[in-house]
Amino acid sequence: MANAALSQDGELHIAQMTSPPETLDPFEVYGTESQSFFRQIFDTLISRDEEGQLKPAIAERWEYRGNEIWRLHIRPGVVFQDGSPLTVRDVKFSLDRLLGPESVEARRRDFSFIRRVEISDDRSVDIHTRGPISTLPARLAQFSMVLPERRLREKGEAPFFRAPIGAGPFRLVRMDRKMAVFERHEGYYQGKPAPPRLYFHFVEDSRERLRMLLKGDLDIVPNVLPAFTRQIAEAPAVSVVKKPAQQFTYVVFDTLTPGPVADLRVRRALAHWTDVVSLIRYVAHGNGRRIATFVMPEEFGFHPGLQPYPFDPDLARRFMAAAGYKEGFVLSALASDEIDPLARAVIQQWEYLGVRTRLTVLPRAEAIQRWTKSRAYQAYLFAPTNLLLDASYHLKSKLDPTHPVNRFHHPEATRLVQEMNRVADPDRRREVLYRLQEIAYEYLPALALYQVVNIYGVSDRLKGFQAYPDTFLRLYHVRMVGLERPRENPAGYGAR
């Protein structure tokens, strides 16, 4: 691949996925890795800006009308990549498809609060829900890709998804095991995309992605390993861009099964003993941000008044002694493999407090299943995401006794968890979310460690690249500007 050609016609080369998607039907795929791929083809009803705030997309506005009805007002003039107009029929068809057997089960579960979808008029659609469901706009920003009903029905499901079209900024023109090629949608409703073509390279090895970036064969590499940041920062013609991700690391405690961590004093001892600053420095290579609970600053309802537990070894020892564990205890813990180094660093710190940990490390999916099905472990180290960008998402999984991840019970929290997503008034809802975080902070059903910082390697030829909290790549406004190195932006955070 010739570097000169890359800068002459403005095409972009990205290595975002390790392998091609198993299907080109986004409704059959659940997870974050392939979403940037699909969002080039299919646009959503609602999107997010660079700060994570909701913004209009195909739906130009929306409102809750009471009586468990949300109304979406569809933007006029939106066309699919074949030139056909996008209508409210396409929106209803796509929302109905979310609830049907065409969608993966986890996706149907996410939208199970929808009773039915009705066309109100030729510019608006009503979504009838089970309760006010204040998170509906956030759910639609997470996934609400609109399909062309007529074309899909005429061609049939299988033929359509072999060469899909949507209302997104780029059309997929070919794909093999090594690469997918997209061409810009000239009629895109947000304006003609700047790059004429995108090349999504499927490169499994992280070191190979780094080599291609440094050589000039790639322009954007998301999910750079923290250990590679210095090499990129010191190389010519490429830069590091960082953005706090909607992902964090934490330890969930089993507070319901008799044992040491069922005692709040032990959990507080571990909170004060865990040196999170050192974990960020040495495990994450500086790419982390401390958080007080399992709610991150970008989320609606984040409580700014809570501060992380301070590192205080003397106080930790006093808590341990008061709980009757002055000499320590043995702990059985589970961790998912993607945070194996972090998990081992944490238990190494705890060992100096006398906590001797038997650690089991499993692949992510297997670890989740083991924790939800077994009571053999007293702690679970994990790095979940929250693309809903709403505090309710992880408050539910840690404080709702019916959730399979939960190992904690608090009567007030149980009541408020049921209320938090059924409150239409945003100020009252924020009060509920604040109180739930105060309970989580005080009683420590889980010890939050740090928010992950996403790292991108980006060519200096690009102008307009922006990292987003939801991690999705929005590339239609990214332009080639030549090889002159731009001025670094403060701390390398956010944009180019």
Short mmCIF file of C-alpha atoms in Angstrom, two decimals:
data_model
loop_
_atom_site.label_atom_id
_atom_site.label_comp_id
_atom_site.label_asym_id
_atom_site.label_seq_id
_atom_site.Cartn_x
_atom_site.Cartn_y
_atom_site.Cartn_z
CA MET A 1 0.00 0.00 0.00
CA ALA A 2 1.53 3.31 -1.04
CA ASN A 3 1.58 6.10 1.52
CA ALA A 4 1.41 8.75 -1.19
CA ALA A 5 -1.86 7.33 -2.44
CA LEU A 6 -3.29 7.48 1.06
CA SER A 7 -2.86 11.23 1.33
CA GLN A 8 -3.76 12.05 -2.30
CA ASP A 9 -7.36 10.94 -2.44
CA GLY A 10 -8.28 11.13 1.24
CA GLU A 11 -9.21 7.52 1.85
CA LEU A 12 -8.88 6.27 5.42
CA HIS A 13 -7.37 2.99 6.61
CA ILE A 14 -8.55 1.71 9.99
CA ALA A 15 -7.76 -1.41 12.02
CA GLN A 16 -10.65 -1.53 14.48
CA MET A 17 -11.72 -5.19 14.36
CA THR A 18 -9.65 -8.33 14.65
CA SER A 19 -11.84 -10.30 12.23
CA PRO A 20 -14.80 -9.66 9.91
CA PRO A 21 -18.29 -9.83 11.42
CA GLU A 22 -19.92 -13.24 11.21
CA THR A 23 -23.04 -11.66 9.74
CA LEU A 24 -23.86 -8.32 8.11
CA ASP A 25 -27.18 -8.16 9.96
CA PRO A 26 -26.47 -5.88 12.95
CA PHE A 27 -29.61 -7.12 14.72
CA GLU A 28 -27.96 -10.53 15.11
CA VAL A 29 -24.81 -9.13 16.74
CA TYR A 30 -24.50 -8.11 20.39
CA GLY A 31 -21.36 -6.45 21.68
CA THR A 32 -19.28 -3.35 21.10
CA GLU A 33 -16.45 -4.40 18.78
CA SER A 34 -18.51 -4.53 15.57
CA GLN A 35 -20.70 -1.50 16.23
CA SER A 36 -18.34 0.99 14.59
CA PHE A 37 -18.34 -1.21 11.49
CA PHE A 38 -22.14 -1.36 11.28
CA ARG A 39 -22.59 2.35 12.00
CA GLN A 40 -20.81 3.23 8.77
CA ILE A 41 -23.67 1.48 6.90
CA PHE A 42 -26.69 1.99 9.15
CA ASP A 43 -27.54 5.18 10.99
CA THR A 44 -29.44 5.34 14.28
CA LEU A 45 -32.45 7.33 15.45
CA ILE A 46 -30.48 9.08 18.19
CA SER A 47 -26.73 9.54 18.57
CA ARG A 48 -24.22 11.09 20.98
CA ASP A 49 -21.77 13.96 20.79
CA GLU A 50 -18.11 14.00 21.80
CA GLU A 51 -19.07 14.62 25.44
CA GLY A 52 -21.47 11.70 25.48
CA GLN A 53 -24.62 13.82 25.43
CA LEU A 54 -27.62 12.68 23.40
CA LYS A 55 -27.99 14.38 20.02
CA PRO A 56 -30.50 14.10 17.17
CA ALA A 57 -29.80 11.78 14.27
CA ILE A 58 -32.56 10.30 12.09
CA ALA A 59 -34.96 11.43 14.81
CA GLU A 60 -34.64 15.22 14.90
CA ARG A 61 -36.37 15.41 18.30
CA TRP A 62 -38.26 13.25 20.79
CA GLU A 63 -40.42 13.71 23.87
CA TYR A 64 -42.26 11.78 26.53
CA ARG A 65 -45.98 12.50 26.07
CA GLY A 66 -47.25 10.82 29.21
CA ASN A 67 -49.42 7.72 29.39
CA GLU A 68 -46.32 5.57 28.72
CA ILE A 69 -45.81 7.00 25.21
CA TRP A 70 -42.60 8.36 23.70
CA ARG A 71 -42.89 10.20 20.37
CA LEU A 72 -40.04 10.35 17.83
CA HIS A 73 -40.11 13.04 15.16
CA ILE A 74 -38.34 11.78 12.05
CA ARG A 75 -36.06 14.12 10.13
CA PRO A 76 -37.27 14.95 6.60
CA GLY A 77 -35.04 14.39 3.59
CA VAL A 78 -33.11 11.35 4.85
CA VAL A 79 -32.36 8.86 2.08
CA PHE A 80 -30.90 5.39 2.00
CA GLN A 81 -27.75 4.62 0.02
CA ASP A 82 -29.82 3.55 -3.00
CA GLY A 83 -31.52 6.99 -3.08
CA SER A 84 -34.88 5.83 -1.71
CA PRO A 85 -36.43 8.00 1.02
CA LEU A 86 -36.40 6.89 4.65
CA THR A 87 -39.95 6.97 6.02
CA VAL A 88 -41.75 6.35 9.29
CA ARG A 89 -42.64 2.90 7.92
CA ASP A 90 -38.93 2.04 7.88
CA VAL A 91 -38.58 3.28 11.46
CA LYS A 92 -41.53 1.22 12.71
CA PHE A 93 -40.31 -1.84 10.78
CA SER A 94 -36.85 -1.55 12.33
CA LEU A 95 -38.13 -1.02 15.88
CA ASP A 96 -40.50 -3.97 15.50
CA ARG A 97 -37.56 -6.05 14.31
CA LEU A 98 -35.74 -5.23 17.54
CA LEU A 99 -38.44 -7.08 19.43
CA GLY A 100 -38.74 -10.04 17.08
CA PRO A 101 -36.87 -13.29 16.52
CA GLU A 102 -34.56 -11.57 13.99
CA SER A 103 -32.76 -9.90 16.90
CA VAL A 104 -30.31 -11.61 19.22
CA GLU A 105 -31.89 -12.49 22.56
CA ALA A 106 -29.79 -10.02 24.58
CA ARG A 107 -30.95 -7.18 22.31
CA ARG A 108 -34.60 -8.19 22.71
CA ARG A 109 -34.09 -8.18 26.45
CA ASP A 110 -32.67 -4.63 26.32
CA PHE A 111 -35.85 -3.43 24.61
CA SER A 112 -38.38 -5.66 26.35
CA PHE A 113 -39.96 -2.56 27.93
CA ILE A 114 -41.51 -1.69 24.52
CA ARG A 115 -45.15 -2.78 24.23
CA ARG A 116 -45.71 -1.73 20.64
CA VAL A 117 -44.75 0.85 18.00
CA GLU A 118 -47.31 2.89 16.10
CA ILE A 119 -47.08 5.40 13.26
CA SER A 120 -48.59 8.68 14.46
CA ASP A 121 -48.34 10.57 11.14
CA ASP A 122 -45.99 10.77 8.17
CA ARG A 123 -43.28 12.38 10.30
CA SER A 124 -43.63 10.78 13.74
CA VAL A 125 -43.69 7.41 15.48
CA ASP A 126 -45.06 6.58 18.94
CA ILE A 127 -43.35 4.01 21.17
CA HIS A 128 -45.65 2.56 23.85
CA THR A 129 -43.69 1.37 26.87
CA ARG A 130 -44.22 -0.44 30.14
CA GLY A 131 -43.88 2.63 32.35
CA PRO A 132 -42.24 5.99 31.50
CA ILE A 133 -38.85 4.27 30.89
CA SER A 134 -36.68 7.37 31.13
CA THR A 135 -33.72 5.54 29.56
CA LEU A 136 -35.46 4.95 26.22
CA PRO A 137 -33.54 7.73 24.36
CA ALA A 138 -30.26 6.36 25.73
CA ARG A 139 -31.21 2.86 24.59
CA LEU A 140 -31.97 4.16 21.10
CA ALA A 141 -28.58 5.91 21.00
CA GLN A 142 -26.99 2.59 21.87
CA PHE A 143 -28.81 0.67 19.13
CA SER A 144 -31.60 1.76 16.75
CA MET A 145 -30.30 1.15 13.24
CA VAL A 146 -32.92 1.81 10.57
CA LEU A 147 -33.38 -0.64 7.70
CA PRO A 148 -35.20 -0.06 4.36
CA GLU A 149 -38.36 -2.12 4.80
CA ARG A 150 -39.42 -2.31 1.14
CA ARG A 151 -36.01 -3.29 -0.22
CA LEU A 152 -35.44 -5.90 2.49
CA ARG A 153 -38.85 -7.49 1.92
CA GLU A 154 -38.39 -7.51 -1.87
CA LYS A 155 -34.92 -9.09 -1.79
CA GLY A 156 -35.40 -11.32 1.24
CA GLU A 157 -33.33 -11.38 4.42
CA ALA A 158 -30.35 -13.44 3.23
CA PRO A 159 -29.79 -11.67 -0.13
CA PHE A 160 -30.27 -8.23 1.43
CA PHE A 161 -27.65 -8.74 4.13
CA ARG A 162 -25.11 -10.09 1.65
CA ALA A 163 -24.99 -6.54 0.22
CA PRO A 164 -26.78 -4.37 2.78
CA ILE A 165 -27.76 -0.75 2.39
CA GLY A 166 -28.67 1.71 5.09
CA ALA A 167 -28.85 5.45 5.73
CA GLY A 168 -25.33 5.69 7.17
CA PRO A 169 -22.43 7.74 5.80
CA PHE A 170 -20.75 4.88 3.89
CA ARG A 171 -21.86 1.94 1.80
CA LEU A 172 -20.12 -1.42 2.02
CA VAL A 173 -18.90 -2.38 -1.46
CA ARG A 174 -16.80 -5.47 -0.76
CA MET A 175 -15.36 -7.53 2.07
CA ASP A 176 -13.07 -10.50 2.50
CA ARG A 177 -11.23 -12.05 5.43
CA LYS A 178 -8.60 -9.31 5.43
CA MET A 179 -10.48 -6.10 4.65
CA ALA A 180 -13.83 -4.35 4.15
CA VAL A 181 -14.12 -1.46 1.69
CA PHE A 182 -16.71 1.31 2.04
CA GLU A 183 -17.57 4.16 -0.33
CA ARG A 184 -19.16 7.36 0.81
CA HIS A 185 -22.89 7.98 0.66
CA GLU A 186 -23.14 11.13 -1.42
CA GLY A 187 -26.67 11.82 -0.20
CA TYR A 188 -25.93 11.45 3.52
CA TYR A 189 -28.27 13.73 5.48
CA GLN A 190 -25.46 15.25 7.59
CA GLY A 191 -23.57 16.29 4.43
CA LYS A 192 -21.30 14.49 2.00
CA PRO A 193 -18.68 12.56 4.00
CA ALA A 194 -15.12 13.87 3.66
CA PRO A 195 -13.38 10.52 2.97
CA PRO A 196 -14.33 9.00 -0.41
CA ARG A 197 -13.49 5.52 0.88
CA LEU A 198 -12.86 3.66 4.11
CA TYR A 199 -10.79 0.51 4.46
CA PHE A 200 -11.43 -1.54 7.59
CA HIS A 201 -8.47 -3.90 7.97
CA PHE A 202 -8.99 -7.03 10.06
CA VAL A 203 -5.73 -7.46 11.97
CA GLU A 204 -5.73 -9.81 14.93
CA ASP A 205 -2.25 -9.16 16.31
CA SER A 206 -1.87 -5.93 18.28
CA ARG A 207 1.82 -5.65 17.43
CA GLU A 208 1.06 -5.96 13.74
CA ARG A 209 -1.47 -3.14 14.02
CA LEU A 210 1.20 -1.02 15.70
CA ARG A 211 3.73 -1.84 12.98
CA MET A 212 1.27 -0.89 10.23
CA LEU A 213 0.44 2.39 11.96
CA LEU A 214 4.09 3.37 12.36
CA LYS A 215 4.82 2.41 8.77
CA GLY A 216 1.98 4.59 7.49
CA ASP A 217 -0.27 1.79 6.27
CA LEU A 218 -2.95 2.62 8.81
CA ASP A 219 -4.43 5.97 9.79
CA ILE A 220 -6.48 5.04 12.87
CA VAL A 221 -5.88 2.23 15.35
CA PRO A 222 -8.29 2.10 18.33
CA ASN A 223 -7.72 0.02 21.45
CA VAL A 224 -3.96 0.51 21.53
CA LEU A 225 -2.34 -1.36 24.39
CA PRO A 226 -1.08 1.01 27.12
CA ALA A 227 2.44 -0.43 26.75
CA PHE A 228 2.59 0.88 23.15
CA THR A 229 1.78 4.52 23.89
CA ARG A 230 5.37 5.68 24.37
CA GLN A 231 6.43 4.11 21.08
CA ILE A 232 3.64 5.93 19.22
CA ALA A 233 4.25 9.23 20.99
CA GLU A 234 7.94 9.16 20.04
CA ALA A 235 7.37 8.18 16.40
CA PRO A 236 7.14 10.73 13.58
CA ALA A 237 3.85 11.43 11.78
CA VAL A 238 1.60 9.68 14.33
CA SER A 239 0.13 10.73 17.66
CA VAL A 240 -1.65 9.29 20.67
CA VAL A 241 -5.26 10.34 21.33
CA LYS A 242 -6.89 9.38 24.63
CA LYS A 243 -10.49 9.39 25.81
CA PRO A 244 -11.94 8.10 29.07
CA ALA A 245 -13.97 5.07 28.07
CA GLN A 246 -17.33 3.88 29.32
CA GLN A 247 -15.53 0.98 30.95
CA PHE A 248 -14.18 0.59 34.45
CA THR A 249 -12.45 -1.96 36.65
CA TYR A 250 -13.83 -3.15 39.95
CA VAL A 251 -14.16 -5.91 42.53
CA VAL A 252 -17.65 -7.24 43.34
CA PHE A 253 -18.02 -8.76 46.80
CA ASP A 254 -20.37 -11.53 47.87
CA THR A 255 -21.88 -9.84 50.91
CA LEU A 256 -24.70 -12.40 51.25
CA THR A 257 -22.68 -15.56 51.89
CA PRO A 258 -21.21 -15.81 55.42
CA GLY A 259 -17.50 -15.06 55.38
CA PRO A 260 -14.99 -12.21 55.78
CA VAL A 261 -16.25 -9.93 52.97
CA ALA A 262 -19.81 -10.17 54.30
CA ASP A 263 -18.49 -7.87 57.07
CA LEU A 264 -18.60 -4.21 56.00
CA ARG A 265 -15.49 -3.49 58.08
CA VAL A 266 -13.49 -5.92 55.94
CA ARG A 267 -14.75 -4.34 52.72
CA ARG A 268 -13.78 -0.91 54.04
CA ALA A 269 -10.37 -2.26 55.03
CA LEU A 270 -9.82 -3.49 51.46
CA ALA A 271 -11.02 -0.15 50.08
CA HIS A 272 -8.49 1.78 52.16
CA TRP A 273 -5.68 -0.72 51.56
CA THR A 274 -5.96 -0.92 47.76
CA ASP A 275 -3.48 1.52 46.23
CA VAL A 276 -5.41 2.44 43.09
CA VAL A 277 -2.98 5.22 42.13
CA SER A 278 -0.19 2.64 41.84
CA LEU A 279 -2.45 0.30 39.86
CA ILE A 280 -3.12 3.08 37.36
CA ARG A 281 0.55 3.98 37.15
CA TYR A 282 2.07 0.53 36.80
CA VAL A 283 -0.68 -1.71 35.38
CA ALA A 284 -2.54 0.78 33.18
CA HIS A 285 0.65 2.76 32.35
CA GLY A 286 -1.09 5.92 33.52
CA ASN A 287 -4.23 5.31 31.46
CA GLY A 288 -6.91 5.31 34.12
CA ARG A 289 -9.08 7.71 36.11
CA ARG A 290 -10.10 7.03 39.71
CA ILE A 291 -13.82 6.72 40.43
CA ALA A 292 -15.69 6.59 43.73
CA THR A 293 -18.35 4.06 42.71
CA PHE A 294 -19.28 2.11 39.60
CA VAL A 295 -20.78 5.22 37.99
CA MET A 296 -18.60 7.31 35.67
CA PRO A 297 -18.63 11.11 35.16
CA GLU A 298 -20.06 10.93 31.63
CA GLU A 299 -23.19 9.11 32.78
CA PHE A 300 -26.51 10.78 33.53
CA GLY A 301 -26.99 10.87 37.29
CA PHE A 302 -23.28 10.79 38.21
CA HIS A 303 -22.83 11.94 41.83
CA PRO A 304 -20.00 14.54 41.86
CA GLY A 305 -19.94 14.76 45.65
CA LEU A 306 -18.49 11.29 46.22
CA GLN A 307 -14.71 10.92 46.28
CA PRO A 308 -12.68 7.68 46.03
CA TYR A 309 -11.71 6.04 49.30
CA PRO A 310 -8.27 7.38 50.32
CA PHE A 311 -5.31 5.02 50.56
CA ASP A 312 -4.88 4.67 54.34
CA PRO A 313 -3.06 1.49 55.46
CA ASP A 314 -3.34 2.28 59.18
CA LEU A 315 -7.10 2.71 58.97
CA ALA A 316 -7.33 -0.49 56.93
CA ARG A 317 -5.50 -2.44 59.64
CA ARG A 318 -7.82 -1.03 62.32
CA PHE A 319 -10.87 -2.13 60.34
CA MET A 320 -9.40 -5.61 59.94
CA ALA A 321 -8.66 -5.90 63.64
CA ALA A 322 -12.13 -4.66 64.58
CA ALA A 323 -13.65 -7.34 62.33
CA GLY A 324 -11.57 -10.02 64.03
CA TYR A 325 -9.20 -10.59 61.12
CA LYS A 326 -6.02 -9.01 62.43
CA GLU A 327 -4.01 -11.97 61.08
CA GLY A 328 -5.87 -11.96 57.76
CA PHE A 329 -7.91 -14.64 56.01
CA VAL A 330 -8.13 -16.73 52.84
CA LEU A 331 -10.24 -15.37 49.99
CA SER A 332 -11.52 -17.17 46.90
CA ALA A 333 -11.69 -14.80 43.90
CA LEU A 334 -12.62 -14.96 40.22
CA ALA A 335 -11.33 -12.75 37.39
CA SER A 336 -11.87 -12.45 33.64
CA ASP A 337 -8.77 -12.98 31.57
CA GLU A 338 -8.59 -9.52 29.97
CA ILE A 339 -7.74 -8.01 33.37
CA ASP A 340 -5.47 -10.83 34.56
CA PRO A 341 -2.48 -8.49 35.22
CA LEU A 342 -4.66 -6.07 37.18
CA ALA A 343 -6.27 -8.86 39.20
CA ARG A 344 -2.88 -10.25 40.17
CA ALA A 345 -1.62 -6.79 41.13
CA VAL A 346 -4.65 -6.26 43.38
CA ILE A 347 -4.31 -9.58 45.19
CA GLN A 348 -0.59 -8.95 45.60
CA GLN A 349 -1.41 -5.71 47.41
CA TRP A 350 -3.99 -7.48 49.57
CA GLU A 351 -1.47 -10.13 50.56
CA TYR A 352 0.43 -7.52 52.59
CA LEU A 353 -2.77 -7.00 54.59
CA GLY A 354 -2.91 -10.72 55.29
CA VAL A 355 -5.52 -11.55 52.66
CA ARG A 356 -4.32 -14.67 50.88
CA THR A 357 -6.28 -15.02 47.66
CA ARG A 358 -6.94 -18.13 45.62
CA LEU A 359 -7.49 -16.62 42.17
CA THR A 360 -9.28 -18.32 39.27
CA VAL A 361 -8.90 -16.63 35.86
CA LEU A 362 -11.31 -17.53 33.06
CA PRO A 363 -12.28 -16.15 29.63
CA ARG A 364 -14.68 -13.23 29.96
CA ALA A 365 -17.91 -15.02 29.00
CA GLU A 366 -17.05 -18.07 31.11
CA ALA A 367 -16.13 -15.91 34.10
CA ILE A 368 -19.46 -14.07 33.96
CA GLN A 369 -21.33 -17.36 33.77
CA ARG A 370 -19.33 -18.84 36.64
CA TRP A 371 -20.02 -15.85 38.91
CA THR A 372 -23.75 -15.82 38.16
CA LYS A 373 -24.19 -19.59 38.60
CA SER A 374 -21.84 -20.34 41.50
CA ARG A 375 -21.40 -19.24 45.10
CA ALA A 376 -17.86 -20.60 45.31
CA TYR A 377 -16.22 -17.17 45.07
CA GLN A 378 -16.23 -14.28 47.51
CA ALA A 379 -14.96 -11.67 45.05
CA TYR A 380 -15.11 -11.08 41.32
CA LEU A 381 -12.69 -8.80 39.43
CA PHE A 382 -14.08 -7.52 36.16
CA ALA A 383 -14.02 -4.64 33.63
CA PRO A 384 -17.59 -4.03 32.40
CA THR A 385 -18.77 -1.33 30.01
CA ASN A 386 -21.76 1.01 30.09
CA LEU A 387 -22.70 2.26 26.63
CA LEU A 388 -26.07 3.38 27.99
CA LEU A 389 -24.21 6.29 29.67
CA ASP A 390 -26.76 6.23 32.44
CA ALA A 391 -26.08 5.61 36.12
CA SER A 392 -28.95 3.15 36.34
CA TYR A 393 -27.16 0.52 34.28
CA HIS A 394 -24.63 -0.67 36.85
CA LEU A 395 -26.62 0.46 39.88
CA LYS A 396 -29.16 -2.16 38.89
CA SER A 397 -26.64 -4.98 38.49
CA LYS A 398 -25.02 -4.29 41.89
CA LEU A 399 -28.04 -3.21 43.97
CA ASP A 400 -31.02 -5.10 42.51
CA PRO A 401 -31.30 -8.45 44.36
CA THR A 402 -32.98 -10.00 41.29
CA HIS A 403 -29.99 -9.32 39.03
CA PRO A 404 -27.73 -12.35 38.49
CA VAL A 405 -24.52 -10.38 39.22
CA ASN A 406 -25.85 -9.01 42.51
CA ARG A 407 -24.54 -10.25 45.89
CA PHE A 408 -25.96 -7.49 48.09
CA HIS A 409 -29.23 -6.54 49.72
CA HIS A 410 -30.35 -3.22 51.13
CA PRO A 411 -34.11 -2.52 51.53
CA GLU A 412 -33.95 1.14 50.52
CA ALA A 413 -31.76 0.35 47.52
CA THR A 414 -34.15 -2.38 46.40
CA ARG A 415 -37.04 0.08 46.46
CA LEU A 416 -35.14 2.86 44.67
CA VAL A 417 -33.82 0.53 41.96
CA GLN A 418 -37.43 -0.20 41.01
CA GLU A 419 -38.17 3.52 40.90
CA MET A 420 -35.14 4.86 39.06
CA ASN A 421 -36.19 4.06 35.49
CA ARG A 422 -39.88 4.78 36.02
CA VAL A 423 -39.45 8.42 37.01
CA ALA A 424 -40.20 10.81 34.17
CA ASP A 425 -38.98 13.96 35.93
CA PRO A 426 -35.18 14.22 35.41
CA ASP A 427 -34.56 16.13 38.66
CA ARG A 428 -36.37 13.53 40.76
CA ARG A 429 -34.62 10.78 38.86
CA ARG A 430 -31.25 12.37 39.56
CA GLU A 431 -32.11 12.45 43.28
CA VAL A 432 -32.87 8.72 43.19
CA LEU A 433 -29.63 7.93 41.36
CA TYR A 434 -27.63 10.08 43.80
CA ARG A 435 -29.08 8.24 46.78
CA LEU A 436 -28.34 4.85 45.24
CA GLN A 437 -24.72 5.87 44.70
CA GLU A 438 -24.51 7.03 48.32
CA ILE A 439 -25.69 3.60 49.43
CA ALA A 440 -23.17 1.91 47.11
CA TYR A 441 -20.40 4.14 48.44
CA GLU A 442 -21.25 3.55 52.10
CA TYR A 443 -21.89 -0.19 51.98
CA LEU A 444 -19.40 -1.22 49.28
CA PRO A 445 -21.14 -4.05 47.44
CA ALA A 446 -18.29 -3.49 44.99
CA LEU A 447 -14.97 -1.66 45.16
CA ALA A 448 -14.51 0.58 42.12
CA LEU A 449 -10.89 0.87 41.00
CA TYR A 450 -10.56 3.10 37.93
CA GLN A 451 -12.19 4.16 34.71
CA VAL A 452 -10.35 2.85 31.67
CA VAL A 453 -8.87 5.36 29.22
CA ASN A 454 -9.20 4.38 25.55
CA ILE A 455 -6.04 4.88 23.51
CA TYR A 456 -5.95 5.57 19.78
CA GLY A 457 -2.99 5.76 17.45
CA VAL A 458 -3.78 8.38 14.81
CA SER A 459 -1.92 9.57 11.72
CA ASP A 460 -0.93 13.23 11.72
CA ARG A 461 -2.37 13.41 8.19
CA LEU A 462 -5.86 13.51 9.69
CA LYS A 463 -7.90 16.49 10.77
CA GLY A 464 -11.21 16.20 12.57
CA PHE A 465 -10.71 12.84 14.24
CA GLN A 466 -12.68 12.73 17.47
CA ALA A 467 -12.77 10.04 20.13
CA TYR A 468 -16.19 9.47 21.69
CA PRO A 469 -17.14 8.13 25.12
CA ASP A 470 -19.23 5.35 23.56
CA THR A 471 -16.13 4.23 21.55
CA PHE A 472 -17.99 4.28 18.20
CA LEU A 473 -15.99 5.62 15.26
CA ARG A 474 -17.71 8.53 13.52
CA LEU A 475 -15.54 9.12 10.47
CA TYR A 476 -17.61 11.08 7.96
CA HIS A 477 -16.01 14.43 8.95
CA VAL A 478 -12.38 13.23 9.12
CA ARG A 479 -10.16 14.77 6.43
CA MET A 480 -6.62 14.33 5.14
CA VAL A 481 -4.51 17.47 5.54
CA GLY A 482 -1.05 16.28 4.47
CA LEU A 483 1.97 15.25 6.48
CA GLU A 484 2.68 18.32 8.61
CA ARG A 485 2.54 17.37 12.29
CA PRO A 486 -0.23 19.30 14.11
CA ARG A 487 0.25 20.89 17.50
CA GLU A 488 -0.35 18.44 20.36
CA ASN A 489 -3.62 18.93 22.21
CA PRO A 490 -3.40 19.14 26.04
CA ALA A 491 -2.68 15.77 27.69
CA GLY A 492 -3.45 14.01 24.42
CA TYR A 493 -7.15 13.85 25.34
CA GLY A 494 -10.13 13.75 23.05
CA ALA A 495 -9.59 15.04 19.55
CA ARG A 496 -7.33 15.89 16.64
#
